[in-house]
mmCIF file of C-alpha atoms in Angstrom:
data_model
loop_
_atom_site.group_PDB
_atom_site.id
_atom_site.type_symbol
_atom_site.label_atom_id
_atom_site.label_comp_id
_atom_site.label_asym_id
_atom_site.label_seq_id
_atom_site.Cartn_x
_atom_site.Cartn_y
_atom_site.Cartn_z
ATOM 1 C CA MET A 1 141.960 -29.991 114.909
ATOM 2 C CA ALA A 2 140.525 -29.193 111.694
ATOM 3 C CA GLY A 3 138.759 -26.232 110.368
ATOM 4 C CA LEU A 4 139.970 -24.138 113.559
ATOM 5 C CA ASN A 5 143.385 -21.870 113.492
ATOM 6 C CA ASP A 6 145.592 -22.958 115.408
ATOM 7 C CA ASN A 7 146.672 -19.664 116.818
ATOM 8 C CA PRO A 8 144.120 -19.634 119.877
ATOM 9 C CA PHE A 9 143.942 -15.740 120.616
ATOM 10 C CA GLY A 10 143.841 -15.189 116.994
ATOM 11 C CA GLU A 11 140.609 -13.653 115.063
ATOM 12 C CA PRO A 12 138.259 -16.618 114.473
ATOM 13 C CA GLU A 13 137.890 -17.460 110.062
ATOM 14 C CA ILE A 14 134.511 -16.003 109.363
ATOM 15 C CA ASP A 15 132.846 -18.411 106.632
ATOM 16 C CA ASN A 16 130.803 -15.569 103.896
ATOM 17 C CA PRO A 17 127.187 -16.943 103.188
ATOM 18 C CA PHE A 18 127.240 -14.936 100.373
ATOM 19 C CA ALA A 19 130.398 -16.910 99.212
ATOM 20 C CA ASP A 20 127.487 -20.640 98.239
ATOM 21 C CA PRO A 21 126.379 -21.044 94.738
ATOM 22 C CA SER A 22 123.028 -21.673 95.319
ATOM 23 C CA ILE A 23 122.704 -17.996 97.221
ATOM 24 C CA GLN A 24 124.340 -16.768 94.504
ATOM 25 C CA GLN A 25 122.246 -18.182 91.596
ATOM 26 C CA ILE A 26 118.812 -17.320 93.293
ATOM 27 C CA THR A 27 120.976 -13.414 93.805
ATOM 28 C CA ARG A 28 121.616 -13.550 90.104
ATOM 29 C CA ASN A 29 118.156 -14.371 89.377
ATOM 30 C CA THR A 30 116.565 -11.790 91.384
ATOM 31 C CA THR A 31 118.613 -9.346 89.672
ATOM 32 C CA SER A 32 117.040 -10.600 85.940
ATOM 33 C CA LEU A 33 112.972 -10.621 87.087
ATOM 34 C CA GLN A 34 113.740 -6.411 88.569
ATOM 35 C CA GLN A 35 115.436 -5.988 84.633
ATOM 36 C CA THR A 36 112.974 -7.458 83.308
ATOM 37 C CA LEU A 37 109.833 -5.616 85.315
ATOM 38 C CA ASP A 38 111.683 -2.123 84.638
ATOM 39 C CA ASP A 39 111.487 -2.978 81.024
ATOM 40 C CA TYR A 40 107.986 -3.866 81.132
ATOM 41 C CA ARG A 41 105.981 -0.581 79.310
ATOM 42 C CA PRO A 42 102.462 -1.145 79.493
ATOM 43 C CA PHE A 43 101.245 1.206 77.288
ATOM 44 C CA ASP A 44 103.088 0.318 73.887
ATOM 45 C CA ASN A 45 99.575 0.089 72.297
ATOM 46 C CA ASP A 46 102.408 -2.876 69.195
ATOM 47 C CA ARG A 47 104.161 -4.631 71.534
ATOM 48 C CA ASN A 48 104.944 -5.310 75.496
ATOM 49 C CA VAL A 49 107.652 -7.362 76.381
ATOM 50 C CA LEU A 50 109.150 -8.648 78.899
ATOM 51 C CA GLY A 51 112.567 -8.567 79.282
ATOM 52 C CA ASN A 52 114.947 -7.229 76.781
ATOM 53 C CA GLY A 53 114.195 -9.516 74.044
ATOM 54 C CA SER A 54 117.522 -11.399 75.278
ATOM 55 C CA GLY A 55 118.648 -14.721 75.977
ATOM 56 C CA ALA A 56 115.614 -17.542 76.266
ATOM 57 C CA SER A 57 112.636 -15.366 77.581
ATOM 58 C CA GLN A 58 109.538 -14.856 75.018
ATOM 59 C CA PRO A 59 108.056 -11.447 74.397
ATOM 60 C CA ALA A 60 104.571 -11.247 75.955
ATOM 61 C CA THR A 61 101.350 -9.254 74.341
ATOM 62 C CA LEU A 62 98.849 -8.381 75.791
ATOM 63 C CA HIS A 63 95.610 -8.452 73.259
ATOM 64 C CA PRO A 64 92.594 -6.385 73.758
ATOM 65 C CA SER A 65 89.683 -9.037 74.528
ATOM 66 C CA THR A 66 87.828 -9.770 71.678
ATOM 67 C CA GLN A 67 84.627 -10.502 74.088
ATOM 68 C CA SER A 68 81.408 -8.770 72.955
ATOM 69 C CA PRO A 69 79.908 -6.439 75.299
ATOM 70 C CA PRO A 70 76.314 -8.030 76.257
ATOM 71 C CA VAL A 71 72.737 -7.319 74.015
ATOM 72 C CA TYR A 72 70.093 -7.350 75.926
ATOM 73 C CA ASN A 73 66.359 -7.826 73.964
ATOM 74 C CA GLN A 74 63.236 -5.973 75.519
ATOM 75 C CA SER A 75 62.634 -8.680 76.968
ATOM 76 C CA GLY A 76 64.982 -8.738 78.630
ATOM 77 C CA ALA A 77 67.251 -11.880 77.954
ATOM 78 C CA GLN A 78 70.609 -11.918 76.678
ATOM 79 C CA PHE A 79 71.779 -12.262 73.340
ATOM 80 C CA GLN A 80 75.117 -14.518 73.098
ATOM 81 C CA THR A 81 76.650 -14.908 70.018
ATOM 82 C CA ASN A 82 77.623 -18.863 68.903
ATOM 83 C CA SER A 83 80.428 -20.276 67.054
ATOM 84 C CA ASN A 84 78.251 -19.329 63.614
ATOM 85 C CA GLY A 85 78.470 -15.936 64.771
ATOM 86 C CA ALA A 86 74.633 -16.115 64.836
ATOM 87 C CA MET A 87 73.086 -14.458 68.001
ATOM 88 C CA ALA A 88 70.771 -16.311 70.451
ATOM 89 C CA ALA A 89 69.154 -15.630 73.720
ATOM 90 C CA SER A 90 70.338 -16.930 76.988
ATOM 91 C CA GLY A 91 69.966 -15.523 80.348
ATOM 92 C CA SER A 92 67.823 -12.923 81.707
ATOM 93 C CA LYS A 93 69.077 -9.173 82.131
ATOM 94 C CA PRO A 94 70.964 -8.641 85.366
ATOM 95 C CA ASP A 95 69.845 -6.166 88.837
ATOM 96 C CA GLY A 96 69.051 -2.853 88.268
ATOM 97 C CA MET A 97 68.713 -2.908 84.117
ATOM 98 C CA THR A 98 65.758 -3.177 83.697
ATOM 99 C CA GLN A 99 63.475 -2.386 80.771
ATOM 100 C CA ILE A 100 59.238 -1.916 79.868
ATOM 101 C CA SER A 101 58.795 -3.098 76.839
ATOM 102 C CA THR A 102 56.319 -1.690 74.170
ATOM 103 C CA ALA A 103 53.438 -3.544 74.728
ATOM 104 C CA GLU A 104 53.781 -3.366 78.247
ATOM 105 C CA LEU A 105 53.541 0.231 77.556
ATOM 106 C CA GLU A 106 50.262 0.171 75.933
ATOM 107 C CA ASN A 107 48.723 -2.157 78.976
ATOM 108 C CA LEU A 108 49.488 0.768 80.872
ATOM 109 C CA ARG A 109 48.070 3.321 78.583
ATOM 110 C CA ARG A 110 44.975 1.041 78.260
ATOM 111 C CA ALA A 111 44.881 0.817 82.651
ATOM 112 C CA GLN A 112 45.137 4.666 82.890
ATOM 113 C CA GLU A 113 42.266 5.720 80.798
ATOM 114 C CA GLU A 114 40.082 3.151 82.540
ATOM 115 C CA LEU A 115 40.511 4.261 85.092
ATOM 116 C CA GLU A 116 40.116 7.646 83.898
ATOM 117 C CA ARG A 117 36.397 5.967 82.654
ATOM 118 C CA LYS A 118 35.317 4.491 85.648
ATOM 119 C CA THR A 119 37.163 7.468 87.832
ATOM 120 C CA ARG A 120 34.484 10.074 84.936
ATOM 121 C CA GLU A 121 31.399 7.728 85.553
ATOM 122 C CA LEU A 122 31.876 7.675 89.825
ATOM 123 C CA GLU A 123 31.461 11.240 89.303
ATOM 124 C CA ARG A 124 28.777 11.771 87.062
ATOM 125 C CA ARG A 125 26.707 8.752 89.364
ATOM 126 C CA GLU A 126 27.838 10.673 92.475
ATOM 127 C CA ALA A 127 25.982 14.179 90.940
ATOM 128 C CA ASN A 128 22.899 11.943 89.900
ATOM 129 C CA MET A 129 22.392 11.512 93.593
ATOM 130 C CA MET A 130 22.987 14.190 94.918
ATOM 131 C CA ARG A 131 20.867 16.254 92.381
ATOM 132 C CA SER A 132 18.145 12.835 93.243
ATOM 133 C CA THR A 133 18.923 14.007 96.688
ATOM 134 C CA ASN A 134 17.863 17.646 96.622
ATOM 135 C CA GLY A 135 15.457 17.547 94.161
ATOM 136 C CA GLN A 136 17.319 19.354 90.905
ATOM 137 C CA PRO A 137 14.195 21.250 89.473
ATOM 138 C CA ASN A 138 13.305 20.668 85.517
ATOM 139 C CA ASN A 139 15.166 22.708 83.030
ATOM 140 C CA TRP A 140 13.663 21.464 79.386
ATOM 141 C CA PRO A 141 12.247 23.277 77.536
ATOM 142 C CA PRO A 142 13.921 26.465 78.889
ATOM 143 C CA LEU A 143 10.572 28.502 79.865
ATOM 144 C CA PRO A 144 11.488 32.496 80.880
ATOM 145 C CA ALA A 145 10.927 33.327 84.163
ATOM 146 C CA PHE A 146 7.722 35.198 84.037
ATOM 147 C CA CYS A 147 5.958 32.459 81.998
ATOM 148 C CA PRO A 148 3.259 30.361 83.346
ATOM 149 C CA MET A 149 4.910 27.154 81.795
ATOM 150 C CA GLN A 150 7.450 25.114 84.302
ATOM 151 C CA PRO A 151 9.767 22.974 82.107
ATOM 152 C CA CYS A 152 8.373 19.503 82.161
ATOM 153 C CA PHE A 153 12.100 17.527 82.313
ATOM 154 C CA TYR A 154 15.613 17.546 83.591
ATOM 155 C CA HIS A 155 17.550 16.741 80.903
ATOM 156 C CA ASP A 156 21.821 16.805 81.130
ATOM 157 C CA ILE A 157 23.768 14.707 79.039
ATOM 158 C CA SER A 158 26.959 15.425 80.551
ATOM 159 C CA LEU A 159 25.188 14.274 83.841
ATOM 160 C CA ASP A 160 23.073 11.984 82.785
ATOM 161 C CA ILE A 161 24.202 10.219 80.224
ATOM 162 C CA PRO A 162 27.549 8.057 80.398
ATOM 163 C CA SER A 163 30.906 9.780 79.081
ATOM 164 C CA GLU A 164 30.982 6.773 76.138
ATOM 165 C CA PHE A 165 27.805 7.757 74.699
ATOM 166 C CA GLN A 166 27.718 11.344 75.061
ATOM 167 C CA LYS A 167 28.645 12.386 72.244
ATOM 168 C CA THR A 168 25.997 9.681 70.134
ATOM 169 C CA VAL A 169 23.303 11.395 72.462
ATOM 170 C CA THR A 170 24.129 14.981 71.856
ATOM 171 C CA ARG A 171 23.930 13.799 67.979
ATOM 172 C CA LEU A 172 20.724 12.999 68.366
ATOM 173 C CA TYR A 173 19.305 15.707 70.214
ATOM 174 C CA LYS A 174 20.989 18.421 67.217
ATOM 175 C CA LEU A 175 18.923 16.171 64.780
ATOM 176 C CA TRP A 176 15.303 16.136 66.907
ATOM 177 C CA MET A 177 16.525 20.840 67.248
ATOM 178 C CA PHE A 178 16.906 20.752 63.113
ATOM 179 C CA TYR A 179 14.571 18.386 62.581
ATOM 180 C CA ALA A 180 12.183 20.908 64.545
ATOM 181 C CA LEU A 181 13.496 23.480 62.600
ATOM 182 C CA VAL A 182 12.540 21.716 59.098
ATOM 183 C CA MET A 183 8.905 21.791 60.052
ATOM 184 C CA VAL A 184 9.063 25.546 61.305
ATOM 185 C CA VAL A 185 10.420 26.549 57.757
ATOM 186 C CA ASN A 186 7.650 24.306 56.633
ATOM 187 C CA ILE A 187 5.105 26.298 57.595
ATOM 188 C CA LEU A 188 6.634 29.300 55.898
ATOM 189 C CA GLY A 189 6.999 27.821 52.226
ATOM 190 C CA GLY A 190 3.011 26.407 52.754
ATOM 191 C CA LEU A 191 2.267 30.235 53.504
ATOM 192 C CA VAL A 192 4.714 31.094 49.804
ATOM 193 C CA ILE A 193 2.452 28.605 48.438
ATOM 194 C CA LEU A 194 -0.742 30.377 49.316
ATOM 195 C CA ILE A 195 -0.001 33.821 48.442
ATOM 196 C CA HIS A 196 1.690 32.520 45.629
ATOM 197 C CA SER A 197 -1.080 30.509 43.470
ATOM 198 C CA GLY A 198 -3.126 30.521 46.718
ATOM 199 C CA GLU A 199 -3.468 26.592 47.888
ATOM 200 C CA PHE A 200 -4.650 27.093 51.639
ATOM 201 C CA ARG A 201 -4.350 22.839 52.133
ATOM 202 C CA THR A 202 0.021 22.716 52.674
ATOM 203 C CA PHE A 203 -0.415 25.687 54.855
ATOM 204 C CA GLY A 204 -2.621 25.091 56.978
ATOM 205 C CA LEU A 205 -1.102 21.254 57.080
ATOM 206 C CA SER A 206 1.998 22.133 57.680
ATOM 207 C CA ILE A 207 0.936 24.225 61.114
ATOM 208 C CA PHE A 208 -0.601 21.469 62.386
ATOM 209 C CA TYR A 209 2.455 18.955 61.334
ATOM 210 C CA ALA A 210 4.602 21.403 63.317
ATOM 211 C CA VAL A 211 2.113 21.402 66.604
ATOM 212 C CA LEU A 212 1.958 17.663 66.243
ATOM 213 C CA PHE A 213 5.273 16.444 65.502
ATOM 214 C CA THR A 214 7.780 18.585 67.141
ATOM 215 C CA PRO A 215 6.503 17.673 70.887
ATOM 216 C CA ALA A 216 5.712 13.920 69.296
ATOM 217 C CA SER A 217 9.337 13.267 68.102
ATOM 218 C CA PHE A 218 11.000 14.836 71.379
ATOM 219 C CA LEU A 219 8.354 12.686 73.618
ATOM 220 C CA CYS A 220 8.122 9.735 71.321
ATOM 221 C CA TRP A 221 11.930 8.755 70.194
ATOM 222 C CA TYR A 222 14.145 11.380 71.676
ATOM 223 C CA ARG A 223 13.150 10.586 75.511
ATOM 224 C CA PRO A 224 13.424 6.917 75.180
ATOM 225 C CA ALA A 225 16.923 7.187 73.667
ATOM 226 C CA TYR A 226 18.189 9.844 76.575
ATOM 227 C CA LYS A 227 16.267 7.073 79.055
ATOM 228 C CA ALA A 228 17.497 4.161 77.684
ATOM 229 C CA PHE A 229 21.009 5.429 77.087
ATOM 230 C CA LYS A 230 20.965 6.716 81.304
ATOM 231 C CA THR A 231 19.775 3.708 82.847
ATOM 232 C CA ASP A 232 20.207 0.812 79.820
ATOM 233 C CA SER A 233 16.973 0.374 79.661
ATOM 234 C CA SER A 234 15.960 -2.331 76.897
ATOM 235 C CA PHE A 235 12.705 -1.812 77.196
ATOM 236 C CA ASN A 236 13.291 1.764 75.760
ATOM 237 C CA PHE A 237 15.368 0.916 73.372
ATOM 238 C CA MET A 238 13.153 -1.154 72.211
ATOM 239 C CA MET A 239 11.179 1.353 72.574
ATOM 240 C CA PHE A 240 12.775 4.140 70.299
ATOM 241 C CA PHE A 241 14.011 1.421 67.821
ATOM 242 C CA PHE A 242 10.210 1.197 67.157
ATOM 243 C CA ILE A 243 8.847 4.255 66.693
ATOM 244 C CA PHE A 244 11.924 6.312 65.260
ATOM 245 C CA SER A 245 12.106 4.017 62.326
ATOM 246 C CA PHE A 246 7.880 5.207 61.692
ATOM 247 C CA GLN A 247 10.318 8.791 61.815
ATOM 248 C CA ALA A 248 12.783 7.664 60.203
ATOM 249 C CA LEU A 249 9.290 6.593 56.987
ATOM 250 C CA VAL A 250 7.819 9.775 57.924
ATOM 251 C CA THR A 251 10.512 12.383 56.811
ATOM 252 C CA THR A 252 11.647 10.024 53.893
ATOM 253 C CA ILE A 253 7.391 10.863 52.541
ATOM 254 C CA GLN A 254 8.558 14.497 53.468
ATOM 255 C CA THR A 255 11.027 14.380 51.387
ATOM 256 C CA ILE A 256 9.311 13.377 48.571
ATOM 257 C CA GLY A 257 6.411 16.532 49.091
ATOM 258 C CA PHE A 258 3.807 14.466 47.721
ATOM 259 C CA PRO A 259 0.185 17.183 46.422
ATOM 260 C CA GLY A 260 -1.742 18.394 49.421
ATOM 261 C CA SER A 261 0.509 15.780 52.147
ATOM 262 C CA GLY A 262 1.293 19.593 53.726
ATOM 263 C CA THR A 263 5.086 19.582 53.340
ATOM 264 C CA CYS A 264 7.113 21.712 50.552
ATOM 265 C CA GLY A 265 9.253 18.549 49.157
ATOM 266 C CA VAL A 266 10.798 17.653 45.821
ATOM 267 C CA ILE A 267 7.114 17.653 43.619
ATOM 268 C CA MET A 268 5.617 20.522 45.377
ATOM 269 C CA ALA A 269 8.619 22.312 44.605
ATOM 270 C CA ILE A 270 8.698 21.467 40.873
ATOM 271 C CA SER A 271 5.086 22.155 40.791
ATOM 272 C CA GLN A 272 5.824 25.816 41.774
ATOM 273 C CA PHE A 273 8.178 26.124 39.571
ATOM 274 C CA SER A 274 7.292 29.033 36.444
ATOM 275 C CA SER A 275 8.223 32.080 35.274
ATOM 276 C CA GLY A 276 9.040 34.715 36.999
ATOM 277 C CA TRP A 277 8.650 34.951 41.100
ATOM 278 C CA GLY A 278 7.772 30.753 40.139
ATOM 279 C CA VAL A 279 11.524 29.966 40.049
ATOM 280 C CA VAL A 280 11.920 31.663 43.727
ATOM 281 C CA VAL A 281 9.666 29.528 45.208
ATOM 282 C CA GLY A 282 10.147 26.770 43.417
ATOM 283 C CA LEU A 283 14.132 27.299 45.180
ATOM 284 C CA PHE A 284 12.582 28.537 47.914
ATOM 285 C CA LEU A 285 10.863 25.263 48.275
ATOM 286 C CA MET A 286 13.533 22.709 46.960
ATOM 287 C CA CYS A 287 15.433 24.069 49.987
ATOM 288 C CA ILE A 288 12.986 22.688 52.022
ATOM 289 C CA ALA A 289 12.613 19.483 50.636
ATOM 290 C CA LEU A 290 16.819 19.033 50.490
ATOM 291 C CA ALA A 291 16.421 19.414 54.645
ATOM 292 C CA TYR A 292 13.759 16.967 54.503
ATOM 293 C CA GLY A 293 15.649 14.068 53.328
ATOM 294 C CA THR A 294 19.334 15.440 55.139
ATOM 295 C CA CYS A 295 16.723 14.937 58.728
ATOM 296 C CA ALA A 296 15.669 11.030 56.655
ATOM 297 C CA ALA A 297 19.571 10.003 56.327
ATOM 298 C CA GLY A 298 20.506 11.405 59.846
ATOM 299 C CA ASN A 299 17.807 9.302 61.261
ATOM 300 C CA ILE A 300 18.492 6.391 59.245
ATOM 301 C CA PHE A 301 22.446 6.738 60.243
ATOM 302 C CA MET A 302 21.550 6.838 63.804
ATOM 303 C CA LEU A 303 18.940 4.108 63.860
ATOM 304 C CA THR A 304 21.521 2.104 62.450
ATOM 305 C CA LYS A 305 24.769 3.602 65.000
ATOM 306 C CA ILE A 306 22.640 2.708 67.926
ATOM 307 C CA HIS A 307 21.170 -0.913 66.856
ATOM 308 C CA GLN A 308 24.899 -1.293 66.386
ATOM 309 C CA ILE A 309 26.844 0.151 69.345
ATOM 310 C CA TYR A 310 24.442 -2.182 71.689
ATOM 311 C CA ARG A 311 23.357 -5.240 69.636
ATOM 312 C CA SER A 312 27.294 -5.567 69.941
ATOM 313 C CA GLY A 313 27.037 -5.562 73.449
ATOM 314 C CA ASP A 314 24.571 -7.794 73.465
ATOM 315 C CA LYS A 315 22.205 -5.891 75.421
ATOM 316 C CA ILE A 316 19.339 -5.559 74.255
ATOM 317 C CA THR A 317 17.072 -8.480 74.273
ATOM 318 C CA MET A 318 13.365 -9.540 73.438
ATOM 319 C CA GLY A 319 12.864 -11.419 77.115
ATOM 320 C CA LYS A 320 15.007 -8.716 79.465
ATOM 321 C CA ALA A 321 12.346 -6.183 77.693
ATOM 322 C CA ARG A 322 9.760 -7.782 78.680
ATOM 323 C CA GLU A 323 10.663 -8.456 82.453
ATOM 324 C CA GLU A 324 11.512 -4.677 82.738
ATOM 325 C CA PHE A 325 8.374 -3.865 80.985
ATOM 326 C CA GLN A 326 5.901 -5.797 83.239
ATOM 327 C CA SER A 327 7.921 -4.300 86.711
ATOM 328 C CA GLN A 328 7.888 -0.513 85.495
ATOM 329 C CA PHE A 329 3.869 -1.491 83.941
ATOM 330 C CA MET A 330 3.519 -3.965 87.360
ATOM 331 C CA SER A 331 5.092 -0.545 90.076
ATOM 332 C CA ASN A 332 2.557 1.859 88.539
ATOM 333 C CA SER A 333 0.053 2.781 91.734
ATOM 334 C CA ILE A 334 -2.802 3.077 88.739
ATOM 335 C CA VAL A 335 -2.766 0.259 86.988
ATOM 336 C CA ARG A 336 -2.540 -1.402 90.292
ATOM 337 C CA ASP A 337 -5.613 -0.260 91.811
ATOM 338 C CA ALA A 338 -7.168 -1.060 88.624
ATOM 339 C CA ALA A 339 -5.998 -4.556 88.604
ATOM 340 C CA ALA A 340 -7.147 -5.229 92.475
ATOM 341 C CA GLY A 341 -10.714 -3.277 91.231
ATOM 342 C CA ALA A 342 -10.726 -5.329 88.190
ATOM 343 C CA ALA A 343 -10.241 -8.604 90.542
ATOM 344 C CA ARG A 344 -12.854 -6.994 92.939
ATOM 345 C CA ALA A 345 -14.713 -7.127 90.486
ATOM 346 C CA SER A 346 -14.920 -10.143 88.581
ATOM 347 C CA VAL A 347 -14.720 -11.807 92.092
ATOM 348 C CA SER A 348 -17.806 -10.108 93.637
ATOM 349 C CA SER A 349 -19.417 -10.865 89.467
ATOM 350 C CA THR A 350 -18.981 -14.822 90.203
ATOM 351 C CA LEU A 351 -19.770 -14.663 94.334
ATOM 352 C CA ASN A 352 -22.664 -12.944 93.176
ATOM 353 C CA ARG A 353 -23.564 -15.501 90.421
ATOM 354 C CA TYR A 354 -23.531 -18.526 92.540
#
């Protein structure tokens, strides 16, 4: 039989599987691939070649990536480079890469300032409520304890006035104190005129003006402004504007200083200039006139400033002022009793007539 050893007792013939041509071709290809991997140099910057460069194998070169890293703007949009090289926004920033813009930071800062302002306002109102509950005693004018007269008002700008208006009210209060000081110095000017020229009229009127205008200015224009800023009262603001305008006019006339008017203004200072001590007297009176002029300028400035503040907020209206006046006027017990008495008298006289 073909393919079998004729000797049945001899060793059988074993076929070699690796003698197959297909198996030998696979073996050669595996050996070539192993040599190619051994020749690969991953850290060669110039060229990385797969294989030994012989035969039909082509060198494989690893080039660095030309794709630029993504660029993001402040709002989180991603910029990509188009075919013309221009930057175009597309997409949004991935999660975990957030950035706050300048406008958002400004909004956060404004919100924090507004929160702090409201906190201070609540603290001020709470202090006012505690003061009203505990019956805080009056503290103005600041009189010593042994004085028989007692303070008439409670005056505390830091507690009664909102924080955004405290600076304005403080300036107004300092302006009133400066005006009171000028009125006192005006008495000294009248005394100097009395000694130098023997005129008594200026000295007497200066005392009268100091006694009259100092408390009147506090009650008639500073106190209404204080209460207006405290309670946002249109009636008190209208009252302040009316009286303070008259105050600005009066201080302007006092700066001029007509002879016999009782104030040491410019005309009175010039009239006192003469040889000898007249120069000293004239210079002293001129300083008083400049102080009056400073008061007049301060009055005009504060009048304009306060008017701009409240006209910009549309808080002053004649209708609102009229309503506040009627409510305050009718809430007064003396006014109610007087009105009731007048009504009863009118009804009684009408019934008696018939």
